[in-house]
Amino acid sequence: MDADLALAAGLATDLDLAFPTLVDAHARRLFTIANRYLGVPSDAEEVTQDALVRAYDALSSYDRDRIRALRLRPWLATITLNLARNRRRRIADRRPATSIEPLVKAGWQPMVTSNALPSAIAERREEERDLAIALLSLAPRIREAVVLRHVDGMSVTETAVALGRPEGTVKAQVARGLAILRRQLTSGPHDQPRSEKEKTA
Amino acid sequence: MSDTGPIRRHDIAATEAPPRDDEIIAGLAALGSPAPHDVALGALVRVGLADAWAELPSPLGAIGIAWNGRGISWLDRADDAARFQDRFAEHVGRPLRRTEQVPERMAMAVAARLAGNRRIRIPLDLRGHTPFEVAVWLKALEIPRGEVRPYGWIAAEIGHPKAVRAVGTALSHNPVPLVVPCHRVVRSDGTIGQYSLGGPEAKRTVLETEGLDTVALEAQARSGLRYLGSATTGVVCLPTCHHARRIGAPHRRPFRSLASAVQAGYRPCRSCRPDSGSAIAA
């Protein structure tokens, strides 16, 4: 957090000098947010890059006081998430029949996941892969909250700022997300009837 | 569950205690994935804080072009990639990443520009250069393919008629030769002059590629010819002006100075503007 304050001050003083530091400090986490939200690394890469470019353009237009007052972590997360949401809709349009969500909901267990889910390729441990897949089966609004709060590790307050939702809502959504994940990891998605899943989501 | 299938984690997990929230939270926190290096550098390239480069064929052999989100920033010979990168580091200094090829639109625009299409828009990134240098380069951009202008012409056209030497220096610092055709600027005595992409010989090669007979040009200059008038139109041009080249042999009137042409009743061409810098050249 202190590093981000110093970074914001640096950006306010000399944007071009400080911006590479912002990229160094935030590219990885923004990519993680996009990747865990979308589940498609190539799309997540583009979203991350677009988000950093948007951030630069925005910073170029802000005055110094506004930059100094920025809370970079939630601010950058919001930009990334907005772009990822648009991308998600486009991905859904692009291949309506092969979207993972309805398949998982219908009880398909992606055993040969490396073919079905690009993000799974990189997963070293099976548990990690299962968790990543379970995460993708969460409803988008719940998934956003869980990704920002626990994958990215922002505080409830920061997550609430990033999502523009009350803290209470964020807490409830995160709790609900964790409950669904726990159930999925306990039984496997194939054991869960669709109707029950929809009730809990 | 299949009896014959491999044992899956779920098979076991189903019989074990459910994972606790803190275990799931720890698992989620471990889902961080390193962003591919390209993402960070790509973003810096797009905002103009780093550059990408690739090779492109040219009349001078392989050249390298570096660019970022603001435009083309550097062009140099690329027979030796390491040297290209060293010179970029020395003169521009931003992080540089080699890529496989120049983006198609940019490659096509550069090819069209080299083929003589001056209308094609090529964004240039000329940050960090003086307004004088940029003015010199933008003026050089106005010289049509296959024509040349003296250094003094550029100086006069940008409103610094006495800065002929500074124009030469600015042209030698042109970061994007070929695209900004500094090769079309020659000495007022008609000799080809220096060139940053490999000396006078390279300059001659490029000009010949553009359809200019450099041997004839230099011979004319040696004979003292500086201007060509048309006896039919009464207009006087710089010798390589496209209007001058259309003058039929019987109507060509050579002049050593603009003053003598004007005295003979000729008016300076509005296209090549031989009156720009003529006081210096004369």
XYZ file of C-alpha atoms in Angstrom:
483
model
C 0.000 0.000 0.000
C 2.821 2.377 0.886
C 4.540 1.410 -2.334
C 1.386 2.395 -4.201
C 1.270 5.782 -2.471
C 4.844 6.444 -3.520
C 4.000 5.194 -6.987
C 0.985 7.508 -7.253
C 3.181 10.417 -6.178
C 5.733 9.427 -8.815
C 3.054 9.186 -11.495
C 1.805 12.638 -10.536
C 5.303 14.090 -10.878
C 6.501 12.350 -14.048
C 4.067 9.946 -15.656
C 6.450 8.587 -18.298
C 9.199 7.983 -15.779
C 6.984 6.232 -13.233
C 4.613 4.315 -15.473
C 6.982 1.372 -16.130
C 7.093 0.873 -12.354
C 3.308 0.673 -12.309
C 3.459 -1.955 -15.054
C 6.088 -3.935 -13.133
C 4.112 -3.767 -9.933
C 0.636 -4.481 -11.292
C 0.786 -6.385 -14.612
C 0.947 -9.770 -12.902
C -1.996 -9.197 -10.589
C -4.135 -7.631 -13.310
C -3.393 -10.591 -15.572
C -4.349 -12.939 -12.732
C -7.623 -11.112 -12.178
C -8.471 -11.231 -15.886
C -7.308 -14.818 -16.271
C -9.206 -16.159 -13.274
C -12.286 -14.234 -14.278
C -12.186 -15.242 -17.967
C -10.408 -18.582 -17.894
C -8.793 -17.879 -21.266
C -5.172 -16.736 -20.937
C -4.908 -15.258 -24.439
C -7.952 -13.072 -23.824
C -6.653 -12.237 -20.363
C -3.378 -11.050 -21.899
C -5.166 -8.679 -24.230
C -7.418 -7.421 -21.467
C -4.406 -6.757 -19.243
C -2.606 -4.856 -21.954
C -5.712 -2.848 -22.833
C -6.204 -2.050 -19.155
C -2.649 -0.755 -18.764
C -3.018 1.398 -21.884
C -6.324 2.779 -20.584
C -4.720 3.505 -17.250
C -1.920 5.417 -18.986
C -4.380 7.404 -21.098
C -6.467 8.220 -18.041
C -3.414 9.273 -16.035
C -2.309 11.511 -18.928
C -5.576 13.392 -18.648
C -5.721 13.666 -14.837
C -4.230 16.567 -12.934
C -1.564 15.923 -10.307
C -3.824 16.081 -7.274
C -6.194 13.573 -8.769
C -3.362 11.144 -9.537
C -1.857 11.538 -6.070
C -5.236 10.753 -4.503
C -5.768 7.586 -6.582
C -6.031 4.245 -4.856
C -4.134 2.392 -7.524
C -4.980 -1.182 -6.529
C -8.771 -0.936 -6.724
C -8.619 1.641 -9.528
C -6.592 -0.645 -11.793
C -8.730 -3.631 -10.817
C -11.869 -1.752 -11.857
C -10.413 -0.884 -15.268
C -9.316 -4.485 -15.804
C -12.590 -5.959 -14.660
C -14.642 -3.646 -16.875
C -12.639 -4.734 -19.897
C -12.814 -8.377 -18.820
C -16.605 -8.180 -18.520
C -16.880 -6.860 -22.070
C -14.501 -9.543 -23.220
C -16.513 -12.219 -21.471
C -19.610 -11.227 -23.390
C -17.648 -11.318 -26.614
C -16.199 -14.724 -25.784
C -19.721 -15.948 -25.119
C -20.820 -14.614 -28.521
C -17.771 -16.101 -30.160
C -18.453 -19.671 -29.130
C -21.850 -20.026 -27.558
C -21.840 -23.786 -27.843
C -18.531 -24.478 -26.134
C -18.669 -22.093 -23.224
C -17.554 -24.013 -20.188
C -20.202 -22.735 -17.802
C -23.312 -24.464 -19.129
C -21.360 -27.662 -19.606
C -20.086 -27.709 -16.075
C -23.518 -26.797 -14.814
C -24.980 -29.631 -16.781
C -22.724 -31.993 -14.944
C -19.855 -32.387 -17.382
C -16.663 -33.022 -15.539
C -13.745 -31.706 -17.538
C -11.397 -34.619 -16.990
C -9.216 -33.927 -20.007
C -9.350 -30.335 -18.997
C -6.198 -29.301 -20.780
C -8.041 -29.533 -24.081
C -11.234 -27.951 -22.941
C -9.931 -25.161 -20.777
C -6.801 -23.369 -21.905
C -6.198 -21.980 -18.449
C -5.902 -25.486 -17.110
C -2.835 -26.217 -19.188
C -0.650 -24.138 -16.992
C -1.991 -25.552 -13.773
C 0.759 -27.518 -12.107
C -1.213 -29.132 -9.371
C -4.470 -30.871 -9.841
C -6.005 -29.120 -6.835
C -5.138 -25.779 -8.351
C -6.759 -26.787 -11.588
C -9.905 -28.002 -9.875
C -10.172 -24.789 -7.932
C -9.658 -22.678 -11.054
C -12.376 -24.608 -12.860
C -14.739 -24.385 -9.906
C -14.108 -20.636 -9.820
C -15.154 -20.333 -13.460
C -18.442 -22.035 -12.684
C -19.436 -19.282 -10.250
C -21.891 -16.681 -11.445
C -19.904 -13.697 -12.812
C -20.864 -11.249 -10.065
C -19.909 -13.724 -7.354
C -16.754 -14.709 -9.218
C -15.629 -11.062 -9.470
C -15.951 -10.625 -5.742
C -14.094 -13.859 -4.928
C -11.312 -13.152 -7.439
C -10.678 -9.624 -6.187
C -10.968 -10.509 -2.510
C -9.128 -13.811 -2.342
C -7.186 -14.422 -5.558
C -5.917 -10.852 -5.818
C -6.036 -10.430 -2.048
C -7.524 -6.962 -1.742
C -9.252 -6.031 1.502
C -13.046 -6.046 1.693
C -12.930 -2.253 1.574
C -10.743 -2.174 -1.541
C -12.852 -4.868 -3.199
C -15.984 -2.856 -2.465
C -14.377 0.259 -3.971
C -13.250 -1.676 -7.036
C -16.666 -3.216 -7.605
C -18.636 -0.143 -6.626
C -20.733 -2.209 -4.209
C -21.380 -1.823 -0.473
C -18.960 -3.728 1.767
C -21.816 -5.797 3.140
C -22.736 -6.954 -0.339
C -19.130 -7.865 -1.072
C -18.848 -9.857 2.141
C -22.046 -11.740 1.396
C -21.045 -12.459 -2.175
C -17.598 -13.684 -1.161
C -19.095 -15.919 1.518
C -21.585 -17.351 -0.928
C -18.821 -17.937 -3.463
C -16.685 -19.772 -0.928
C -19.643 -21.943 0.079
C -20.248 -22.951 -3.529
C -16.565 -23.641 -4.084
C -16.443 -25.801 -0.951
C -19.393 -27.838 -2.074
C -17.986 -28.256 -5.569
C -14.579 -29.318 -4.341
C -16.141 -31.743 -1.876
C -18.395 -33.572 -4.240
C -17.286 -32.638 -7.696
C -19.621 -30.727 -9.948
C -21.059 -33.917 -11.440
C -22.757 -34.815 -8.189
C -24.680 -31.630 -8.061
C -28.077 -31.478 -9.659
C -28.500 -28.368 -11.732
C -31.504 -27.104 -9.830
C -29.690 -27.120 -6.518
C -26.754 -25.233 -7.963
C -28.981 -22.544 -9.315
C -30.620 -22.082 -5.958
C -27.293 -21.569 -4.248
C -25.983 -19.284 -6.951
C -18.012 -43.143 -11.357
C -16.385 -45.581 -13.677
C -14.777 -48.598 -12.097
C -12.126 -48.803 -14.760
C -11.251 -45.150 -15.022
C -8.279 -43.617 -13.267
C -8.725 -42.622 -9.683
C -9.674 -38.987 -9.531
C -9.202 -36.538 -6.802
C -12.938 -36.188 -6.515
C -13.301 -39.883 -5.842
C -11.213 -39.510 -2.779
C -12.325 -36.063 -1.809
C -15.903 -37.191 -1.694
C -15.120 -39.531 1.148
C -12.957 -37.073 3.056
C -13.898 -34.120 5.191
C -14.907 -31.086 3.119
C -12.150 -28.476 2.679
C -12.346 -25.677 5.180
C -12.773 -22.074 4.093
C -9.213 -21.190 5.054
C -7.927 -23.998 2.850
C -9.954 -22.738 -0.080
C -8.813 -19.188 0.593
C -5.192 -20.336 0.657
C -5.823 -22.194 -2.594
C -7.346 -19.102 -4.204
C -4.426 -16.963 -3.100
C -2.100 -19.432 -4.839
C -3.906 -18.988 -8.173
C -1.738 -16.056 -9.165
C -0.352 -16.590 -12.627
C 2.723 -14.759 -13.857
C 1.774 -12.468 -16.708
C 3.636 -13.323 -19.886
C 6.539 -10.933 -20.366
C 4.954 -9.731 -23.601
C 2.011 -8.257 -21.745
C 4.020 -5.740 -19.755
C 6.350 -4.814 -22.587
C 3.475 -4.750 -25.074
C 1.634 -2.236 -22.919
C 4.732 -0.045 -22.689
C 5.137 -0.205 -26.466
C 1.540 0.825 -26.961
C 1.858 3.887 -24.743
C 5.200 4.821 -26.280
C 7.519 4.008 -23.364
C 9.174 1.104 -25.173
C 9.558 0.127 -28.817
C 9.267 -2.950 -30.990
C 11.358 -3.510 -34.078
C 11.428 -5.772 -37.107
C 13.150 -6.022 -40.453
C 11.843 -4.751 -43.760
C 13.332 -5.035 -47.260
C 14.492 -1.803 -48.909
C 16.596 -0.623 -51.859
C 19.523 -0.663 -49.416
C 18.983 -4.251 -48.271
C 17.571 -5.217 -44.898
C 16.533 -2.255 -42.807
C 15.082 -2.292 -39.328
C 12.119 -0.210 -38.249
C 11.331 0.512 -34.625
C 7.927 1.776 -33.592
C 5.586 2.258 -30.668
C 1.980 3.335 -30.180
C 2.826 6.877 -31.244
C 4.470 6.023 -34.533
C 7.709 4.973 -36.188
C 10.588 6.081 -34.026
C 13.737 4.775 -35.697
C 14.932 3.345 -38.991
C 18.415 2.027 -39.655
C 20.288 -0.623 -41.580
C 19.769 -4.048 -40.069
C 22.391 -6.244 -41.709
C 23.658 -6.590 -38.156
C 20.827 -6.859 -35.622
C 23.097 -6.237 -32.638
C 24.356 -3.030 -34.196
C 20.793 -1.908 -34.910
C 19.927 -2.408 -31.257
C 23.092 -0.706 -30.031
C 22.434 2.345 -32.126
C 18.814 2.483 -30.987
C 19.973 2.272 -27.378
C 22.488 5.047 -27.978
C 20.120 7.413 -29.763
C 16.676 6.609 -28.385
C 17.393 4.672 -25.218
C 13.985 3.147 -24.594
C 13.538 -0.605 -24.010
C 13.503 -2.384 -27.370
C 11.986 -5.725 -28.277
C 12.516 -7.523 -31.564
C 9.391 -8.928 -33.191
C 8.860 -11.134 -36.175
C 7.410 -8.630 -38.556
C 6.348 -5.063 -39.025
C 2.563 -4.754 -38.568
C 0.954 -5.164 -41.964
C -0.614 -1.725 -42.154
C 2.652 -0.046 -41.231
C 4.650 -2.139 -43.719
C 2.202 -1.269 -46.466
C 2.250 2.424 -45.596
C 6.054 2.497 -45.603
C 6.171 0.628 -48.923
C 3.675 3.078 -50.421
C 5.679 6.025 -49.120
C 8.917 4.628 -50.555
C 7.078 4.094 -53.835
C 6.356 7.810 -53.933
C 2.904 8.144 -52.374
C 3.349 11.219 -50.210
C -0.310 11.332 -49.166
C -0.143 8.104 -47.222
C -0.164 8.884 -43.510
C 2.672 7.402 -41.491
C 2.614 8.359 -37.828
C 6.089 9.313 -36.642
C 7.277 9.455 -33.055
C 9.629 12.425 -33.028
C 9.573 13.103 -29.296
C 12.804 14.371 -27.820
C 13.897 16.306 -30.900
C 14.056 20.070 -31.267
C 11.305 21.990 -33.057
C 13.940 23.071 -35.604
C 14.876 19.458 -36.399
C 11.243 18.444 -36.688
C 10.553 21.413 -38.994
C 13.457 20.353 -41.233
C 12.212 16.770 -41.406
C 8.611 17.725 -42.093
C 9.803 20.010 -44.882
C 11.893 17.197 -46.390
C 8.690 15.150 -46.452
C 7.288 17.597 -49.011
C 9.964 16.831 -51.600
C 8.458 14.523 -54.238
C 10.030 11.207 -55.133
C 12.624 11.510 -57.860
C 13.390 15.169 -57.077
C 16.034 16.857 -54.980
C 16.337 20.225 -53.223
C 19.382 22.057 -51.879
C 19.980 22.407 -48.112
C 19.463 26.139 -48.498
C 15.997 25.540 -49.928
C 14.913 23.757 -46.734
C 16.462 26.495 -44.606
C 14.576 29.222 -46.492
C 11.301 27.297 -46.556
C 11.245 26.847 -42.770
C 12.062 30.516 -42.211
C 15.723 30.193 -41.235
C 17.442 31.098 -44.531
C 20.850 31.403 -42.903
C 20.741 28.092 -41.062
C 21.974 26.019 -44.012
C 24.595 24.191 -41.973
C 22.112 23.505 -39.160
C 19.757 22.022 -41.749
C 22.534 19.638 -42.801
C 23.099 18.655 -39.184
C 19.384 18.128 -38.563
C 19.124 15.945 -41.667
C 22.079 13.855 -40.515
C 20.165 13.255 -37.266
C 17.020 12.128 -39.082
C 15.836 9.149 -36.987
C 13.681 7.739 -39.796
C 15.643 8.020 -43.063
C 13.849 6.805 -46.218
C 10.495 7.494 -44.544
C 11.574 11.102 -44.069
C 13.433 11.456 -47.361
C 16.542 13.317 -46.246
C 18.244 11.659 -49.229
C 16.347 14.126 -51.430
C 18.299 17.027 -49.989
C 21.619 17.679 -51.734
C 24.303 20.333 -51.679
C 23.561 23.531 -53.544
C 26.493 22.859 -55.897
C 24.556 19.788 -57.019
C 26.821 17.159 -55.459
C 25.028 14.392 -53.634
C 26.397 15.046 -50.146
C 26.439 12.917 -47.030
C 23.894 10.307 -45.999
C 23.275 8.655 -42.658
C 22.273 5.259 -44.058
C 25.714 4.494 -45.466
C 27.330 7.500 -47.089
C 27.023 9.096 -50.549
C 26.936 5.758 -52.378
C 23.837 4.641 -50.489
C 22.247 8.031 -51.100
C 22.963 7.643 -54.821
C 21.409 4.156 -54.793
C 18.210 5.406 -53.194
C 17.932 8.351 -55.570
C 18.542 6.102 -58.587
C 15.831 3.752 -57.297
C 13.535 6.752 -57.300
C 14.243 7.372 -60.961
C 16.795 10.149 -60.665
C 19.842 10.099 -62.944
C 22.444 11.153 -60.399
C 25.328 11.100 -62.903
C 23.494 13.504 -65.195
C 22.499 15.611 -62.205
C 26.087 16.002 -61.061
C 27.324 16.657 -64.606
C 24.720 19.428 -64.971
C 25.805 20.903 -61.663
C 29.476 20.823 -62.694
C 28.612 22.694 -65.864
C 27.134 25.440 -63.696
C 23.485 24.728 -64.427
C 21.362 25.474 -61.373
C 17.951 26.323 -62.849
C 15.961 25.325 -65.915
C 13.521 27.658 -67.647
C 10.825 26.818 -70.153
C 10.758 29.143 -73.140
C 7.097 28.266 -73.741
C 5.736 28.912 -70.231
C 8.271 31.450 -69.003
C 8.609 29.512 -65.743
C 11.952 28.669 -64.126
C 12.398 25.543 -61.997
C 14.950 23.596 -60.019
C 16.387 21.061 -62.497
C 14.763 17.962 -60.939
C 11.298 19.530 -60.600
C 8.685 17.408 -62.391
C 7.707 20.524 -64.384
C 11.308 21.070 -65.506
C 11.569 17.479 -66.638
C 8.642 17.942 -68.974
C 10.272 20.826 -70.846
C 11.007 19.730 -74.406
C 14.661 19.944 -75.444
C 14.191 22.869 -77.862
C 12.575 24.992 -75.134
C 15.013 24.333 -72.290
C 16.831 27.410 -71.056
C 19.577 26.738 -68.482
C 20.447 29.399 -65.909
C 23.344 29.724 -63.490
C 21.421 31.929 -61.112
C 17.827 32.783 -60.386
C 18.613 36.481 -60.810
C 19.615 35.944 -64.423
C 16.429 33.945 -65.058
C 14.264 36.649 -63.531
C 16.123 39.257 -65.527
C 15.309 37.268 -68.669
C 11.637 37.494 -67.729
C 11.129 34.083 -66.108
C 8.881 33.587 -63.079
C 9.860 31.060 -60.329
C 7.857 27.820 -60.389
C 5.221 27.661 -57.636
C 5.751 23.955 -57.226
C 9.517 23.644 -56.638
C 9.921 27.269 -55.516
C 13.475 27.878 -56.774
C 13.348 31.319 -55.136
C 13.522 29.641 -51.715
C 17.114 29.937 -50.603
C 18.247 31.297 -53.941
C 20.092 34.191 -52.311
C 22.278 31.626 -50.577
C 22.604 29.330 -53.558
C 23.381 32.132 -55.997
